XYZ file of C-alpha atoms in Angstrom:
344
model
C -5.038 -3.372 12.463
C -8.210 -5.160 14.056
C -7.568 -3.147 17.198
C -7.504 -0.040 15.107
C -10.556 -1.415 12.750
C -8.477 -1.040 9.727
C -9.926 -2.679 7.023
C -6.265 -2.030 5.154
C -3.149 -0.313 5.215
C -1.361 1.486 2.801
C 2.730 1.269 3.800
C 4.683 3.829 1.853
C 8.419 4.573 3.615
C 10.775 2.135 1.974
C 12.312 0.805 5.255
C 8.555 -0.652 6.098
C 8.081 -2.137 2.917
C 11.594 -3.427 3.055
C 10.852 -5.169 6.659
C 7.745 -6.457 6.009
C 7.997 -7.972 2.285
C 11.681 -8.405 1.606
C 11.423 -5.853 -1.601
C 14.717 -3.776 -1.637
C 13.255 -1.336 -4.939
C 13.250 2.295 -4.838
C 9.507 2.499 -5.931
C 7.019 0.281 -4.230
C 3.763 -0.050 -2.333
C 2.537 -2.236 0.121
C -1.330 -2.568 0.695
C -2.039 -5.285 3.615
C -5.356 -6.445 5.163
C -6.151 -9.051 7.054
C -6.837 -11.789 4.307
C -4.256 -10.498 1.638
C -1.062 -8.548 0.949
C -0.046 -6.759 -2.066
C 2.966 -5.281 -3.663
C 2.737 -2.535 -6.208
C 5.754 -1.759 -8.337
C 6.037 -0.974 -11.294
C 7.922 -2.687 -14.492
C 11.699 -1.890 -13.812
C 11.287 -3.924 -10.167
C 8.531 -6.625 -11.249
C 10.965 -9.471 -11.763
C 13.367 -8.469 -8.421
C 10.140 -8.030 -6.329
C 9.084 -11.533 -7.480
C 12.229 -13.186 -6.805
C 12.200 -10.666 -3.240
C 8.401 -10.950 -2.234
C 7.151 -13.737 -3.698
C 4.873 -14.391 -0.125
C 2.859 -10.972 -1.865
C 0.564 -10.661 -4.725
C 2.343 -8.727 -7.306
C 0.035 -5.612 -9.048
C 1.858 -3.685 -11.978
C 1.567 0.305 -11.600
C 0.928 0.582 -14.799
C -1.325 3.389 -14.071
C -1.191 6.357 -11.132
C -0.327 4.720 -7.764
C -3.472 6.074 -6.570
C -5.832 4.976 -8.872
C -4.642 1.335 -8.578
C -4.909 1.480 -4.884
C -8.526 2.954 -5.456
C -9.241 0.110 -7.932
C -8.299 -2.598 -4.879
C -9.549 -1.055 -2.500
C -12.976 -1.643 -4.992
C -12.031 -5.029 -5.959
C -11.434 -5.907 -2.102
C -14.328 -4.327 -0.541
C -12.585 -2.439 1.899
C -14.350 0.173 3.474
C -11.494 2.247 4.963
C -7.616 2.781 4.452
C -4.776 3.258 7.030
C -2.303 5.444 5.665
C 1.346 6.305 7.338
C 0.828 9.825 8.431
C 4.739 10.562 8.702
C 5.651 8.580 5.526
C 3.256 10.000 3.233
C 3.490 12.957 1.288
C 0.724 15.649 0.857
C 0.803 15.336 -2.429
C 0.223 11.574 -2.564
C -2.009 12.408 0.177
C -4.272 14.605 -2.052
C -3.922 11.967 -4.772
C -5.834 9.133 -2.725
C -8.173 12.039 -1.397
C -9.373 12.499 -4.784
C -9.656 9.583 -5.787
C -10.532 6.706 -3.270
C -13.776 6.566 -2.428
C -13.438 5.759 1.264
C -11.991 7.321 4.962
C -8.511 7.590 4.946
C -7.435 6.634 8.758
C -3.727 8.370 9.480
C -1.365 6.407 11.791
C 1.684 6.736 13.298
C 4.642 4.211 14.010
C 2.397 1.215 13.453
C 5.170 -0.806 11.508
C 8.115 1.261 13.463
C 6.437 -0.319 16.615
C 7.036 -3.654 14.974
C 10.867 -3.128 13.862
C 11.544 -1.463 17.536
C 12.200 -5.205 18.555
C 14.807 -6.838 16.521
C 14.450 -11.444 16.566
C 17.694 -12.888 16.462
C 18.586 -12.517 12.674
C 18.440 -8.858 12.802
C 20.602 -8.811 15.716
C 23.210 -10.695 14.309
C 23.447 -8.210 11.186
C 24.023 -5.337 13.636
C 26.160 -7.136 15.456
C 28.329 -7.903 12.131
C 27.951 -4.139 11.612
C 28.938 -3.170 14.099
C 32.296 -5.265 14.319
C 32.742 -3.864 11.084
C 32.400 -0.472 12.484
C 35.481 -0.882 15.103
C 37.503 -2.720 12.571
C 36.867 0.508 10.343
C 37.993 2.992 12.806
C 40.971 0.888 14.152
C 42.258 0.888 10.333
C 41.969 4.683 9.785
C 43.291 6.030 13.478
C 46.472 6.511 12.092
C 45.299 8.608 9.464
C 44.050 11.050 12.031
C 46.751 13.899 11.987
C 47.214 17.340 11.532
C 46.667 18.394 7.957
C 44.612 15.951 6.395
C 41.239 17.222 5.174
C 37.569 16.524 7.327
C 36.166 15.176 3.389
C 39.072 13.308 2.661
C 39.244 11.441 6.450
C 35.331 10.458 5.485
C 36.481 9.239 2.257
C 38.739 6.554 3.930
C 36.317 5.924 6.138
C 33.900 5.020 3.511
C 36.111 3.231 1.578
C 37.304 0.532 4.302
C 33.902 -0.042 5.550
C 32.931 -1.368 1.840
C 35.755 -2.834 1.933
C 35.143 -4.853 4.523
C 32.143 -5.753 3.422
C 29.805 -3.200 4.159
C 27.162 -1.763 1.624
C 27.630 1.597 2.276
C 27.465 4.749 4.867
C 24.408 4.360 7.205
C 24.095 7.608 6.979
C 26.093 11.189 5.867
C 29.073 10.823 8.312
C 30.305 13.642 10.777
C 34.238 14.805 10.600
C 33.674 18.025 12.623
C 37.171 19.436 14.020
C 38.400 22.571 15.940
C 35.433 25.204 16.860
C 33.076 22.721 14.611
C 33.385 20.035 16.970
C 30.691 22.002 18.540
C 28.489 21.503 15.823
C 26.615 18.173 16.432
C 25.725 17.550 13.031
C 28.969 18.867 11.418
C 29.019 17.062 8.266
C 32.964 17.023 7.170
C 34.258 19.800 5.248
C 37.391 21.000 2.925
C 38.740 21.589 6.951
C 41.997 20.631 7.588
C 42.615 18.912 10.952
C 45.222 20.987 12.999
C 47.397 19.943 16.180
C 45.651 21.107 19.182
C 41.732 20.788 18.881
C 39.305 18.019 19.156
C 37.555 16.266 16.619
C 34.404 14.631 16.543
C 33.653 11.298 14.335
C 30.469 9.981 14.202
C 30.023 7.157 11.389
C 28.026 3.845 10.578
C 27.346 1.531 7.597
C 24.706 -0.436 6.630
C 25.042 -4.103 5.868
C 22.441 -6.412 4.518
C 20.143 -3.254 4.857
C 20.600 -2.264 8.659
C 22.755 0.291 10.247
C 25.558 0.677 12.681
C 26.215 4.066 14.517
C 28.955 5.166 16.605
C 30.835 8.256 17.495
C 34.470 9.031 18.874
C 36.118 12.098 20.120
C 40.089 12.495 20.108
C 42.108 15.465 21.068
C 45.267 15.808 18.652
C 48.063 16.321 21.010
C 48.079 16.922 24.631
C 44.638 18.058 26.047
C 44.125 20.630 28.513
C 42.402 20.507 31.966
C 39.431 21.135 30.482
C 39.428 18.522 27.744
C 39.841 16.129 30.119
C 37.201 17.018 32.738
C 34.629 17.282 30.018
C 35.525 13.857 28.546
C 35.652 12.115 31.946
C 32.369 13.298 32.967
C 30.844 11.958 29.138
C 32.536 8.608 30.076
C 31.083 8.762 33.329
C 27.569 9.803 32.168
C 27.499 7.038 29.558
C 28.656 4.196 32.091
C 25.978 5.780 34.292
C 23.133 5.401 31.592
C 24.252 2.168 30.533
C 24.124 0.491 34.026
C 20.874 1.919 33.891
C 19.587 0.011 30.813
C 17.351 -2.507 31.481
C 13.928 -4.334 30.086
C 10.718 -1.827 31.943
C 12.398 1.643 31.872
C 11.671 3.978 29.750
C 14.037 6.133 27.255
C 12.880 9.146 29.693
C 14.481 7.377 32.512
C 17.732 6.044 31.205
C 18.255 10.088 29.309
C 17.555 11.568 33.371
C 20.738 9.626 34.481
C 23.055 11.210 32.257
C 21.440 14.018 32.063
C 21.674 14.728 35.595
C 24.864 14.111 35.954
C 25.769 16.285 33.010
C 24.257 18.906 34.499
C 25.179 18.292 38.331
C 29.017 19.083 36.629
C 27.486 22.203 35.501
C 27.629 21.374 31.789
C 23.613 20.816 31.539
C 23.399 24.003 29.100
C 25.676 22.583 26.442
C 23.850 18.915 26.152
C 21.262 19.925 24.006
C 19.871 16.510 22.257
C 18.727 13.142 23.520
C 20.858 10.736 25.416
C 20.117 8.069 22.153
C 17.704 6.550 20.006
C 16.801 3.032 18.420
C 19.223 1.890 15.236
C 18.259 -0.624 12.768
C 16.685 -0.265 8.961
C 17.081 3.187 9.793
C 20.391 4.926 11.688
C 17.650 6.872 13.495
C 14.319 4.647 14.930
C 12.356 3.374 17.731
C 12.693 3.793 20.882
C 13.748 7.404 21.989
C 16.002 8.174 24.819
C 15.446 11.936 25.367
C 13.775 14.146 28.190
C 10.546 13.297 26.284
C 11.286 9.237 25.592
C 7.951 7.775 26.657
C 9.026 4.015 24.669
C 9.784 1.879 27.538
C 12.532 -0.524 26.260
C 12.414 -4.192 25.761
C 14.664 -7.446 25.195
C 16.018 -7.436 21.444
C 16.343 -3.490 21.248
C 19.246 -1.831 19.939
C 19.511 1.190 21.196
C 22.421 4.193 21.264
C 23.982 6.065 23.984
C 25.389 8.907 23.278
C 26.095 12.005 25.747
C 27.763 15.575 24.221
C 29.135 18.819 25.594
C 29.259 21.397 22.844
C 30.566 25.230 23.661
C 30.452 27.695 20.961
C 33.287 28.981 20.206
C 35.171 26.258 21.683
C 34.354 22.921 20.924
C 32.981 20.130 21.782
C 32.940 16.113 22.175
C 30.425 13.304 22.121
C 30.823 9.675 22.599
C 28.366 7.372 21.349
C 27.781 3.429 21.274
C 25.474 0.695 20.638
C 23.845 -0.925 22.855
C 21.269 -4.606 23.201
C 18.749 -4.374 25.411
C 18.564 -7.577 26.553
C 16.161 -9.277 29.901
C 19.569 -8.910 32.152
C 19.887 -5.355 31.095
C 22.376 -4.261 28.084
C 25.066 -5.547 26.403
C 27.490 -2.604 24.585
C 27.978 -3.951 20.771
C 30.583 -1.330 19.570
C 34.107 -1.808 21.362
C 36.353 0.737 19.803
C 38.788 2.613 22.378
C 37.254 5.556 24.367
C 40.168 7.614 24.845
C 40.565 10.982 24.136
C 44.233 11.582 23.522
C 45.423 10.680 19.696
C 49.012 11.225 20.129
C 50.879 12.848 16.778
């Protein structure tokens, strides 16, 4: 903030108030400067952020959000405010525009910066996650089969990761099967899984308020030629990129290894998204591994890697892990089975 000559800083997503204050309430402010911090809620949270944040000076929104801010702001003598230009809405925006009575600075990723780098408490959270995460998928394999529905398979899912102690999904989980398992982002569906076709899984869950991700392919049955040289060359691109992992490099450069490969295979067309990206308070953070990754990784990262071939009309397969970024290079935190064949 003194580099940026931010008098204060308005923090708005829930994930950075979380990280920096401890407050886990659906509705709350932060407003730091250099001398103070504050935590606006209002009177459903006031004893939980207390008891939460009790490092923060508490201020009741007992009025509009942006007319106490403009009040502190006042009280404080600030004589600009940082605002969190991709967390903000317009119409909270427009709010403090009318009525505080100094610049509003937009910035971007200043507190994502900060959570890119996890200490060793947050490691050990994802690390528990993520051993929950294997567990999970170890326990539901043999539900895999011909006939049971995509919703119902991400039911189960669901169910044994809170049961073993998770809070709940990380994020909407992916069940895609047959000529969906060419949709990346097929959310699961009244499908029914049939003998013959691939199908994509790609799950987390979030413990103690931080996120596991990983993704596995199978083929029910015997796969064809095909099936196999696609799922080889994933394996092979993901060993590549993860060999390639190391403290100095940026996303840009560990993406170009699989990439490259990918598309040496002649396959380049059908990987359309980024190799990975960061996972932490959020599935989806800090740093980037695509063709336009400029974060250049560091020790306590967590990161994803996570090549996919998807043909329309086809299908398609991805294979995804976690991965630490540590100062010897990476160390893979999900250990479930890569193979692609799920006999029935």
């Amino acid at each position: 903030m003194a580099h940026l000559q931010l008098d204060a800083f308005l923090i708005s997503s829930p994930a950075n108030c979380f990280y920096l204050s401890g407050f886990e309430g659906s509705r709350g402010y932060l407003l730091i400067s250099a001398d103070s911090s504050f935590l606006l809620t209002d009177f459903r949270y006031l004893e939980q952020a207390g008891i939460q944040a009790p490092h923060m000076e508490l201020v009741t929104l007992d009025k509009h959000f942006s007319e106490v801010v403009a009040a502190l702001i006042e009280d404080e003598g600030w004589s600009d405010l940082g605002v969190e230009s991709e967390r903000i809405t317009y119409k909270e925006y427009c709010w403090l525009k009318e009525r505080v009575n100094v610049p509003l600075k937009a910035q971007q990723q200043l507190v994502e910066e900060l959570r890119a780098v996890k200490d060793e408490v947050e490691i050990a959270i994802i690390r528990e996650a993520a051993r929950i995460t294997d567990e999970a998928l170890e326990e539901i394999v043999p539900l895999i089969r011909p006939g049971i529905r995509e919703k119902d398979l991400a039911l189960e899912l669901e169910y044994v990761l809170r049961k073993k102690g998770g809070s709940g999904p990380a994020f909407d989980f992916i069940v895609a099967s047959g000529r969906r398992s060419a949709w990346p982002h097929g959310r699961a569906t009244d499908k029914k899984l049939a003998a013959d076709e691939l199908v994509t899984i790609d799950f987390g869950v979030k413990l103690n308020g931080y996120a596991s991700d990983m993704t596995r392919t199978f083929y029910l049955g015997t796969p064809g030629k095909k099936h196999e040289e696609i799922w080889n060359l994933l394996l092979e691109a993901q060993r590549a990129a993860m060999e390639g992992v190391r403290q100095g490099v940026t996303g840009q450069e560990v993406d170009r290894l699989a990439r490259e490969m990918i598309t040496r295979a002649g396959y380049g067309q059908y990987f359309g998204h980024g190799l990975g990206h960061g996972v932490g308070l959020e599935p989806h953070e800090q740093p980037t591994l695509s063709t336009k990754g400029k974060e250049i990784l560091a020790p306590g990262m967590v990161i994803t890697i996570e090549p996919g071939i998807y043909i329309g009309g086809w299908g398609g397969a991805r294979i995804e892990d976690m991965v630490l970024v540590t100062g010897e290079g990476a160390e893979t935190l999900t250990h479930s089975s890569r193979n692609l064949t799920l006999q029935i």
